[in-house]
PDB file of C-alpha atoms and ligand atoms in Angstrom:
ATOM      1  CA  UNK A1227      69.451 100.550 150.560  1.00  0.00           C
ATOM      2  CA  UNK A1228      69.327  99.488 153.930  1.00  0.00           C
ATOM      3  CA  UNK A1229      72.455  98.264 155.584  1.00  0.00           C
ATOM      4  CA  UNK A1230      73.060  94.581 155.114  1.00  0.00           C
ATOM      5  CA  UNK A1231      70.912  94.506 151.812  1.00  0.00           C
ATOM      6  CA  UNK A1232      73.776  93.759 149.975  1.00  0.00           C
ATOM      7  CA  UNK A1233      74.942  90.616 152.275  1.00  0.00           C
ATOM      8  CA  UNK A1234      71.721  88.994 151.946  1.00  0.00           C
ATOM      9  CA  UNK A1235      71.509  89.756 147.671  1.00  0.00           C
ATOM     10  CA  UNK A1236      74.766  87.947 147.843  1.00  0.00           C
ATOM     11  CA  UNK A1237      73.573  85.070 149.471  1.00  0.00           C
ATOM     12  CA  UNK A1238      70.640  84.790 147.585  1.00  0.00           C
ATOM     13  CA  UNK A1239      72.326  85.290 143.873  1.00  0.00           C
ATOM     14  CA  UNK A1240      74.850  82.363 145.073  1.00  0.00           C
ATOM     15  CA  UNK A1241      71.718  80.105 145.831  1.00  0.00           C
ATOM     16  CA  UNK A1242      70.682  80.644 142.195  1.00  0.00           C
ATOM     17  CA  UNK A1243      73.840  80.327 140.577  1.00  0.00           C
ATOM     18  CA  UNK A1244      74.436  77.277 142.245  1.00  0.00           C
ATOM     19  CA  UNK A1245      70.750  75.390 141.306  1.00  0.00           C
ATOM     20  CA  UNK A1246      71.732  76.511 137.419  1.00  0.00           C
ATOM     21  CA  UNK A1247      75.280  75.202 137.717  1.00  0.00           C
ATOM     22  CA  UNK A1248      73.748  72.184 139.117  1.00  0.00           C
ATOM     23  CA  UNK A1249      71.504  71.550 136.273  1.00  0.00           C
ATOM     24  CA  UNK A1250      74.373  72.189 133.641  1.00  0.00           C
ATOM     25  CA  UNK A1251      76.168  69.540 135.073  1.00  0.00           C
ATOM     26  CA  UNK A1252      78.785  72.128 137.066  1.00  0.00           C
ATOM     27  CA  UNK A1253      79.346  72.461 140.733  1.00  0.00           C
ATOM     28  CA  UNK A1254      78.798  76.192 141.869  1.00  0.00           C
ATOM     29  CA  UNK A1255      82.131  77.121 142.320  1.00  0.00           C
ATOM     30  CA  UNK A1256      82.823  76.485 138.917  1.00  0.00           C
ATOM     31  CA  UNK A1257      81.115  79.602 138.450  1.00  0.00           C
ATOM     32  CA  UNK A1258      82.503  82.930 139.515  1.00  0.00           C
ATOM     33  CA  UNK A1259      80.540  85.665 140.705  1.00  0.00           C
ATOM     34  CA  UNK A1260      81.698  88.990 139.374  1.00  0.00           C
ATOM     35  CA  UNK A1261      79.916  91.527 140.974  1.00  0.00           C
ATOM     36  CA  UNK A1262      79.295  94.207 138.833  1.00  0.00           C
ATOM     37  CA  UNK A1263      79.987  97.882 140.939  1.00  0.00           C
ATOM     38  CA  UNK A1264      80.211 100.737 138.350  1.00  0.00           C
ATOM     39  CA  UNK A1265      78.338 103.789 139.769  1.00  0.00           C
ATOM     40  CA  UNK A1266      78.165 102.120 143.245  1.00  0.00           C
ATOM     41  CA  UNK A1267      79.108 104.182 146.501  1.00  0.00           C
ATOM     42  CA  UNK A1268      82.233 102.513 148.048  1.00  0.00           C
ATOM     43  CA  UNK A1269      79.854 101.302 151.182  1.00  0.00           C
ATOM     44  CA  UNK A1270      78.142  99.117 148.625  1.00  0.00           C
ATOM     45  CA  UNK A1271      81.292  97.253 147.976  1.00  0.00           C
ATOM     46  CA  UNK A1272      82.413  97.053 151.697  1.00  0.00           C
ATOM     47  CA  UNK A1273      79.180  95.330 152.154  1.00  0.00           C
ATOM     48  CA  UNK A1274      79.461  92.718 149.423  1.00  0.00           C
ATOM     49  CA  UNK A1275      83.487  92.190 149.999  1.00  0.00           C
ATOM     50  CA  UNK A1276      82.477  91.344 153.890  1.00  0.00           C
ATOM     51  CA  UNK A1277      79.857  88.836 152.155  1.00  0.00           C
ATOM     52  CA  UNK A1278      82.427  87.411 150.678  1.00  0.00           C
ATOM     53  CA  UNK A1279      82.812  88.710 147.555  1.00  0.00           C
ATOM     54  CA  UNK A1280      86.152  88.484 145.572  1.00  0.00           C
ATOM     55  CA  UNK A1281      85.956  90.033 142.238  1.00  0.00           C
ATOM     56  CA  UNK A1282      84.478  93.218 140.882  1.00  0.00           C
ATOM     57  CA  UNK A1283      84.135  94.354 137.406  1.00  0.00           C
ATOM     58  CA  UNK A1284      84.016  97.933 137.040  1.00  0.00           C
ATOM     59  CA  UNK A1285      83.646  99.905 133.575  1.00  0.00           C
ATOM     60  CA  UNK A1286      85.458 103.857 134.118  1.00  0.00           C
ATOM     61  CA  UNK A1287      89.331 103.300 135.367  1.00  0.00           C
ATOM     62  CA  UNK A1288      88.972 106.477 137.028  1.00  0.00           C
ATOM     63  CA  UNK A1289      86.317 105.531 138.989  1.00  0.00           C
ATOM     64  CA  UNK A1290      87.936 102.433 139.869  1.00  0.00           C
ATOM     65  CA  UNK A1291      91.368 103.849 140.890  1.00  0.00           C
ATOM     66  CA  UNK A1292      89.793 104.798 143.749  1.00  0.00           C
ATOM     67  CA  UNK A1293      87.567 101.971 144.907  1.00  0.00           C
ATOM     68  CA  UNK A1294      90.708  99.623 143.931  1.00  0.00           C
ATOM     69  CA  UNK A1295      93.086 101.620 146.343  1.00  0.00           C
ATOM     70  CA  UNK A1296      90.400 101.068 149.585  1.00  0.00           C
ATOM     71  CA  UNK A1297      89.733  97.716 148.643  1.00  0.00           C
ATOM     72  CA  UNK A1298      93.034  96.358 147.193  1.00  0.00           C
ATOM     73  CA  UNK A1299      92.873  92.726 148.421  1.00  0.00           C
ATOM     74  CA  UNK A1300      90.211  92.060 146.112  1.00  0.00           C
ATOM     75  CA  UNK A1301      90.293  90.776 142.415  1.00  0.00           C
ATOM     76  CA  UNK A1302      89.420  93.998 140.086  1.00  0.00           C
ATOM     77  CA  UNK A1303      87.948  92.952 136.143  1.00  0.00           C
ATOM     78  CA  UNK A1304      87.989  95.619 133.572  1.00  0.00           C
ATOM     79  CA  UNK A1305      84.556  95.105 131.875  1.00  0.00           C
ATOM     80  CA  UNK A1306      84.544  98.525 130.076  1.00  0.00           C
ATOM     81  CA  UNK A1307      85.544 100.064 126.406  1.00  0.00           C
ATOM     82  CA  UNK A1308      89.186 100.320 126.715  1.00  0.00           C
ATOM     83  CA  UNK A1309      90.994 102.947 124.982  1.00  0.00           C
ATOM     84  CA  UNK A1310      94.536 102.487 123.552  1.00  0.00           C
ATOM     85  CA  UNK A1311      95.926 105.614 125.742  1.00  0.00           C
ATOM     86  CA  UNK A1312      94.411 103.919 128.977  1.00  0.00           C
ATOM     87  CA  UNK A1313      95.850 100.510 128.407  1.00  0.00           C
ATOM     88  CA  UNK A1314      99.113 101.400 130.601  1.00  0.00           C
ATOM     89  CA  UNK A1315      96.326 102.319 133.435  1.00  0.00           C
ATOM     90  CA  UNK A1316      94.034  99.281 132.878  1.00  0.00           C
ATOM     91  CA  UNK A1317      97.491  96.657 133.205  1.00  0.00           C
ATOM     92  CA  UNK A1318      98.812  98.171 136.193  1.00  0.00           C
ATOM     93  CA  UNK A1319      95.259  97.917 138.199  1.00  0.00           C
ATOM     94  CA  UNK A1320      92.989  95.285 136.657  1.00  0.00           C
ATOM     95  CA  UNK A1321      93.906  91.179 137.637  1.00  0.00           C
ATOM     96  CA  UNK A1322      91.847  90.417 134.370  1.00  0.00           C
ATOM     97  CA  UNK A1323      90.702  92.913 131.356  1.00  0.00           C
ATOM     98  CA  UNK A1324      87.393  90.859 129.853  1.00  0.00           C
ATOM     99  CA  UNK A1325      87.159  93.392 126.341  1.00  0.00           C
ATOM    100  CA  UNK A1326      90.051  93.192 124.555  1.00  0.00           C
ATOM    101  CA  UNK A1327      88.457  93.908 121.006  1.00  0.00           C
ATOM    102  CA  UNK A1328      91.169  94.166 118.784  1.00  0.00           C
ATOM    103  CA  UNK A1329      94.409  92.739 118.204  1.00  0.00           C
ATOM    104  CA  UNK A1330      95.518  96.788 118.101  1.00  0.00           C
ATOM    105  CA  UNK A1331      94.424  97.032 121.830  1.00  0.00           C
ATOM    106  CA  UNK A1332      96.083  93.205 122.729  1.00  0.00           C
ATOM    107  CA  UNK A1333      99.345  94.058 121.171  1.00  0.00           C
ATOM    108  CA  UNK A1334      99.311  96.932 123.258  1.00  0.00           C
ATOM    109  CA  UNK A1335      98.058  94.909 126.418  1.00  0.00           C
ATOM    110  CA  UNK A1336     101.340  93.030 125.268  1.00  0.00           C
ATOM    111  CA  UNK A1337     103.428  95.615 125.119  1.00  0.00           C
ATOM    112  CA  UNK A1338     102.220  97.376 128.784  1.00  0.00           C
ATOM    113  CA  UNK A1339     102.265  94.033 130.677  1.00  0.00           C
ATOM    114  CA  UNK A1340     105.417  93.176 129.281  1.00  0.00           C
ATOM    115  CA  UNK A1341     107.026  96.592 130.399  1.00  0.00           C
ATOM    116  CA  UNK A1342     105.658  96.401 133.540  1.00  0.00           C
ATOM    117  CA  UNK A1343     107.019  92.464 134.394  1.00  0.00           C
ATOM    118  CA  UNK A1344     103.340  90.934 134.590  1.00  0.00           C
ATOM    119  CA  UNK A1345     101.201  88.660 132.552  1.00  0.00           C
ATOM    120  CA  UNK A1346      97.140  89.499 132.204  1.00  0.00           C
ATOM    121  CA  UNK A1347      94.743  87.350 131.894  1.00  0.00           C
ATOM    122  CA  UNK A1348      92.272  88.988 128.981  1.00  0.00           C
ATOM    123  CA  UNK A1349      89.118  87.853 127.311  1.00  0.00           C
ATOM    124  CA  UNK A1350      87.791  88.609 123.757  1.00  0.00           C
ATOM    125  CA  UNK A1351      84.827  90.565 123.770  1.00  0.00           C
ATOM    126  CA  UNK A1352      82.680  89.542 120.901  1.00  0.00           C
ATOM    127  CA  UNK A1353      79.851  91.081 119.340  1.00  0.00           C
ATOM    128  CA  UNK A1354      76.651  88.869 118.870  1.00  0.00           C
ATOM    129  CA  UNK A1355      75.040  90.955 116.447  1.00  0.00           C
ATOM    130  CA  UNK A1356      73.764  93.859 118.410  1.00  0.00           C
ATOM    131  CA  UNK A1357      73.349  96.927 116.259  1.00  0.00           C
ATOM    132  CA  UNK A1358      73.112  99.118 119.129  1.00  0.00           C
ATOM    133  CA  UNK A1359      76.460  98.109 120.450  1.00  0.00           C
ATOM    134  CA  UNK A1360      79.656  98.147 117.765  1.00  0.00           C
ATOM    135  CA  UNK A1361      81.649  96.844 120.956  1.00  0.00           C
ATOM    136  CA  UNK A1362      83.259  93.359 120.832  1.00  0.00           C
ATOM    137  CA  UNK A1363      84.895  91.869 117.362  1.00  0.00           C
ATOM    138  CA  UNK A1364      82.726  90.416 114.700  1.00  0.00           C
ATOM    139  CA  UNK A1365      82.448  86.182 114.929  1.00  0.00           C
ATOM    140  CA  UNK A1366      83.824  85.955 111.756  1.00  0.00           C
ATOM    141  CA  UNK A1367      87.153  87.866 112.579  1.00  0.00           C
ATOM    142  CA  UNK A1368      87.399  86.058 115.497  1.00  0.00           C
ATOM    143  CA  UNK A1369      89.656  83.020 114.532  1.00  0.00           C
ATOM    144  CA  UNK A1370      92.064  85.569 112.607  1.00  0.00           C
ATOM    145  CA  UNK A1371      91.969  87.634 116.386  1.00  0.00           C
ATOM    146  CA  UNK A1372      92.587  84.234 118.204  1.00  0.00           C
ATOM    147  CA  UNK A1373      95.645  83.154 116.298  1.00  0.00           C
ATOM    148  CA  UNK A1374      97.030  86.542 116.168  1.00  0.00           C
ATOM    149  CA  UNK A1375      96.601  87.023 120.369  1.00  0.00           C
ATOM    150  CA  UNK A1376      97.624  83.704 121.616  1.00  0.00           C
ATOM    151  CA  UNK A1377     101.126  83.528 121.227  1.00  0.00           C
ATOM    152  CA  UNK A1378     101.642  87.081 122.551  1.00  0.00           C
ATOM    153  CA  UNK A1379     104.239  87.665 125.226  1.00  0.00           C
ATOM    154  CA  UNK A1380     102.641  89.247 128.893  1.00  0.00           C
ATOM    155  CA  UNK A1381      98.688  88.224 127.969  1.00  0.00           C
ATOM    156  CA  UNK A1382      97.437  84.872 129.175  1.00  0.00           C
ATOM    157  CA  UNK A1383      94.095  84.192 126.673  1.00  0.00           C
ATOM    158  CA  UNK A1384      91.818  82.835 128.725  1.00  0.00           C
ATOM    159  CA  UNK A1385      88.262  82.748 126.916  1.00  0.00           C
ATOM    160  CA  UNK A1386      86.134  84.805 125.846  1.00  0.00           C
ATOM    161  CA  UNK A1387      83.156  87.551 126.937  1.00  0.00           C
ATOM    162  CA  UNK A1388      79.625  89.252 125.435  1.00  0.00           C
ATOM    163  CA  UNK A1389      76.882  91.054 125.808  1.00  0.00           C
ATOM    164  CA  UNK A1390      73.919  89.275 123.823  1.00  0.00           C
ATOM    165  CA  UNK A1391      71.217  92.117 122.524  1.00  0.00           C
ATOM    166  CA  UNK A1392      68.976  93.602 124.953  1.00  0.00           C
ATOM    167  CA  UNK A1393      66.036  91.032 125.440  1.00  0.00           C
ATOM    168  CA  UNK A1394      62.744  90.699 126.934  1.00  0.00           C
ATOM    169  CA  UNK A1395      63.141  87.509 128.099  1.00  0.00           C
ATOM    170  CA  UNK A1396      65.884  85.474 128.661  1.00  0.00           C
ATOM    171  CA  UNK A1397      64.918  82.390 126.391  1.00  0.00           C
ATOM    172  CA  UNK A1398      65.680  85.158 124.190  1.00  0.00           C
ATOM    173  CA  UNK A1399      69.353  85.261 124.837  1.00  0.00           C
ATOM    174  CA  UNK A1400      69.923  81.651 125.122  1.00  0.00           C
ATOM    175  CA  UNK A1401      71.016  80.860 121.635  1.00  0.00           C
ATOM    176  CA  UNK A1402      73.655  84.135 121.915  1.00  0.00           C
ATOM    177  CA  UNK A1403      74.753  81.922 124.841  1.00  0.00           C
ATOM    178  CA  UNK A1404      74.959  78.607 122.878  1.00  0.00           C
ATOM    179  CA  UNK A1405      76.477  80.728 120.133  1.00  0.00           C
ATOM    180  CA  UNK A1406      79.733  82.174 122.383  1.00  0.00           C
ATOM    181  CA  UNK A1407      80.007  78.867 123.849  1.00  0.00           C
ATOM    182  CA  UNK A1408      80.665  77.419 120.244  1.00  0.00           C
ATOM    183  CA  UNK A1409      82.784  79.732 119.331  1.00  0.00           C
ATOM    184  CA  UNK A1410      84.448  79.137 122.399  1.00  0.00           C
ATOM    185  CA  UNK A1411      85.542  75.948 121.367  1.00  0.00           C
ATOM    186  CA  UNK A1412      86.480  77.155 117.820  1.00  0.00           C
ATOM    187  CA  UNK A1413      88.901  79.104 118.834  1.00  0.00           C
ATOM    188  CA  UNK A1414      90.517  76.871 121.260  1.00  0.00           C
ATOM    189  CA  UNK A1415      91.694  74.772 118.328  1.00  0.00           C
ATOM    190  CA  UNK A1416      92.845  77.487 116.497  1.00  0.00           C
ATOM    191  CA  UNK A1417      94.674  78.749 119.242  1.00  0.00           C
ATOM    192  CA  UNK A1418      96.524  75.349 119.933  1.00  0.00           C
ATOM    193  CA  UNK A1419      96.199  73.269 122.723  1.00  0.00           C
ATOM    194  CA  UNK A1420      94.994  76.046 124.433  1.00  0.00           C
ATOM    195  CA  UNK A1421      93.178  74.163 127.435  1.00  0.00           C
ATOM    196  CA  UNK A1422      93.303  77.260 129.466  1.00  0.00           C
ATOM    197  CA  UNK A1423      91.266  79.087 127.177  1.00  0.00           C
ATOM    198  CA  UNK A1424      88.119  77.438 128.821  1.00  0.00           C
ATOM    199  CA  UNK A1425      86.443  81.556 130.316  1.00  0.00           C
ATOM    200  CA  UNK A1426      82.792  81.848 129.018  1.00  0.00           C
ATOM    201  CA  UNK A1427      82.063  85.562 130.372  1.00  0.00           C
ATOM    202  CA  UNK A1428      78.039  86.252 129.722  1.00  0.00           C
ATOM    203  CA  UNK A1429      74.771  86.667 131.686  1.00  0.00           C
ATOM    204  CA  UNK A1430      74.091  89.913 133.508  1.00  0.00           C
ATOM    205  CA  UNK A1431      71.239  90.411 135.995  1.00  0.00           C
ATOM    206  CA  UNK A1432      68.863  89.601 134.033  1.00  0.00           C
ATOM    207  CA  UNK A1433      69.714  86.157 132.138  1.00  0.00           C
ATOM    208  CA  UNK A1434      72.777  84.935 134.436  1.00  0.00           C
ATOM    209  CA  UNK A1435      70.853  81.713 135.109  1.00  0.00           C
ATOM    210  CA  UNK A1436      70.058  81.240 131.383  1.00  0.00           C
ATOM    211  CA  UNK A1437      73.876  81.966 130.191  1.00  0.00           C
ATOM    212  CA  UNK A1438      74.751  79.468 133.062  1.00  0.00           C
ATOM    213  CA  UNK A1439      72.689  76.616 131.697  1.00  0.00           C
ATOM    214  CA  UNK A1440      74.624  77.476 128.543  1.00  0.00           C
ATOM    215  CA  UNK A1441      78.098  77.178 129.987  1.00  0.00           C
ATOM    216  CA  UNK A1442      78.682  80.452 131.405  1.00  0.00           C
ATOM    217  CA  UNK A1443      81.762  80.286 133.991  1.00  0.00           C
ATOM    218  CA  UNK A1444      82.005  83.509 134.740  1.00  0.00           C
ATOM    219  CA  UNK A1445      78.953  85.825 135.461  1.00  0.00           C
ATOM    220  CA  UNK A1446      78.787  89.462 135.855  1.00  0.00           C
ATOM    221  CA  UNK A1447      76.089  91.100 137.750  1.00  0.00           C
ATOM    222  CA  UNK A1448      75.391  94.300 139.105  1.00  0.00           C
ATOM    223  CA  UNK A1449      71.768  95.746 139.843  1.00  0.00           C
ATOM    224  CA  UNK A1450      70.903  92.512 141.199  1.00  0.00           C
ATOM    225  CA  UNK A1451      73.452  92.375 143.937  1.00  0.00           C
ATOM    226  CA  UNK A1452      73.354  96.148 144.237  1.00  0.00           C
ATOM    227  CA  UNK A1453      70.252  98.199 143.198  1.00  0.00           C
ATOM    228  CA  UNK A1454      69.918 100.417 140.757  1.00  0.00           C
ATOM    229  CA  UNK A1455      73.191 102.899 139.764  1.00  0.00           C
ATOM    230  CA  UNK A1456      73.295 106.009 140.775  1.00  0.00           C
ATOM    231  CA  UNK A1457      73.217 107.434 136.942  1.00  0.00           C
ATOM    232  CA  UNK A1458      73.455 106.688 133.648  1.00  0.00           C
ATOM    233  CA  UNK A1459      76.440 106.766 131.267  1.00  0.00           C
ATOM    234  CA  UNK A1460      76.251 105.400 127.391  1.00  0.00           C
TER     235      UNK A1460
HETATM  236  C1  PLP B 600      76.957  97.108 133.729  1.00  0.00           C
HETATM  237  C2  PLP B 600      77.442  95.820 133.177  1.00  0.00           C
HETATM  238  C3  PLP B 600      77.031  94.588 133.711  1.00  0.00           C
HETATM  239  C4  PLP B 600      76.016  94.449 134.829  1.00  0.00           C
HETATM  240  O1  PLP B 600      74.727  94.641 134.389  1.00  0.00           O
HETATM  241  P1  PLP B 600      73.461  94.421 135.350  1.00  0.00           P
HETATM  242  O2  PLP B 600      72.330  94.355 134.434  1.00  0.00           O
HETATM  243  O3  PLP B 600      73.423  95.578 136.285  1.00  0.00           O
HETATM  244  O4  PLP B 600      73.700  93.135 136.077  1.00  0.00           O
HETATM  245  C5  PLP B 600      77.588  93.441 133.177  1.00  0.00           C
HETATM  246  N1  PLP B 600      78.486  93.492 132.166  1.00  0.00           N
HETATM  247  C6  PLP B 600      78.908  94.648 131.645  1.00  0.00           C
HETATM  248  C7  PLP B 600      79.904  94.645 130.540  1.00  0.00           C
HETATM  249  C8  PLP B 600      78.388  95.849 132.120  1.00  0.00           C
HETATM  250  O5  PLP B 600      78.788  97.004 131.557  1.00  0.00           O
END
C-alpha cells in the first residue's frame, strides 16, 4: 500500500462511523475506533497513529510486545485467545483485555493486576452460537460469569465483546448485535448498579455500521483501515 493509504482509510471509516452513530441516536465519538493491526508491518501503524489513531487491538502478545514498545503512547486492546500462562504478559501491556472467557482466566486477571498495583478494564467475550468458534462463554452462563467477575479486586467490568458467525451480509449479523446488546443490559442488573458496564465491543470490517445501528460503542476493524494481513493464523 501506497504511503498515506492508511491516513485517508482512517478518514474515510470515521465518516461512516459517524453517519451510523448518527442514525442510532449517538454522536461519533461515542464510538471508538479500534483499529485492528495483527499481522500489520509497524509502518502501517505509524501511519494510522499520525491519523490520529489511539487504540489498537492486536491478537499474538508476542507480536505486540514489540509494536507496543515503538508506539507506547498509544492505547493497546488484547482482542486475542488468552491463555492462563500469558495473563501476567497480557496485564502488564494491554490498557484493556476485550476476551476474558472464563471466570478461571478473570480470577487470574485478578490476581496479576492486583500483584502488579493496577486495575484492567476487561470485557466478556461471548459466544453467539458460532460452531466454528468455541471462543467466548455461552449466553446462558453468562449471568453466573457476571456476578462471579464484578466484585473482583484489580478488574474494572466494563461490558462486553463478540464475534457474530461469519455472514454474507450484514443484515445477517444484526440480530447477534441486538442479541449482545440485550444481554448487555442483563447483566448490568445482575452485576449491581454497574453503570460503567455500558462497552458493546462488535462489528468488524465488514458489519461495523450494522453493529453500530445496534449499539455498538466500541468497533474493531482491521482490513478496512489496513489491507489485507500479511498471513493467516487460525
Ligand atoms: C482480526 C480481528 C478483527 C478485525 O477483523 P477485520 O475483518 O479485519 O476488520 C476484529 N476482531 C477480532 C477479535 C479479530 O481477531
Amino acid at each position: 500500500m501506497s504511503r498515506g493509504r492508511v491516513g485517508d482509510r482512517v478518514s474515510g471509516i470515521r465518516e461512516r462511523i459517524g453517519r451510523a452513530a448518527t442514525r442510532s441516536g449517538r454522536r461519533p465519538e461515542d464510538v471508538l475506533l479500534v483499529a485492528v493491526s495483527k499481522m500489520q508491518p509497524i509502518e502501517l501503524l505509524i501511519e494510522a497513529r499520525e491519523a490520529g489513531i489511539t487504540v489498537f487491538g492486536e491478537n499474538y502478545l508476542q507480536e505486540a510486545e514489540g509494536k507496543i514498545a515503538l508506539l507506547p503512547d498509544a492505547d493497546w486492546h488484547f482482542i486475542g485467545k488468552l491463555q492462563g500462562n500469558k495473563v501476567k504478559k497480557a496485564v502488564s501491556l494491554f490498557t484493556c483485555i476485550q476476551t476474558v472467557d472464563s471466570v478461571r482466566i478473570a480470577g487470574e486477571v485478578s490476581r496479576r493486576a492486583v500483584e502488579a498495583g493496577t486495575v484492567v478494564p476487561v470485557l466478556i467475550e461471548v459466544n453467539l452460537g458460532c460452531e466454528w468458534s468455541k471462543a467466548g462463554v455461552d449466553p446462558a452462563a453468562l449471568p453466573g460469569m457476571v456476578e462471579a467477575v464484578s466484585g473482583l479486586p484489580g478488574l474494572a467490568l466494563r461490558g462486553l465483546m463478540a464475534i457474530p458467525p461469519a455472514a454474507r451480509d450484514p443484515d445477517e449479523s444484526r440480530p447477534h448485535f441486538a442479541r449482545l446488546r440485550a444481554l448487555l443490559c442483563e447483566a448490568r442488573r445482575k452485576a449491581g448498579g454497574g453503570e460503567r458496564m455500558t462497552e458493546l465491543s462488535m462489528g468488524m470490517s465488514d458489519d461495523f455500521e450494522t453493529a453500530i445501528e445496534e449499539g455498538a460503542t466500541m468497533v474493531r476493524i482491521g482490513t478496512a483501515l489496513f489491507g489485507d494481513r500479511a498471513g493467516r493464523r487460525p
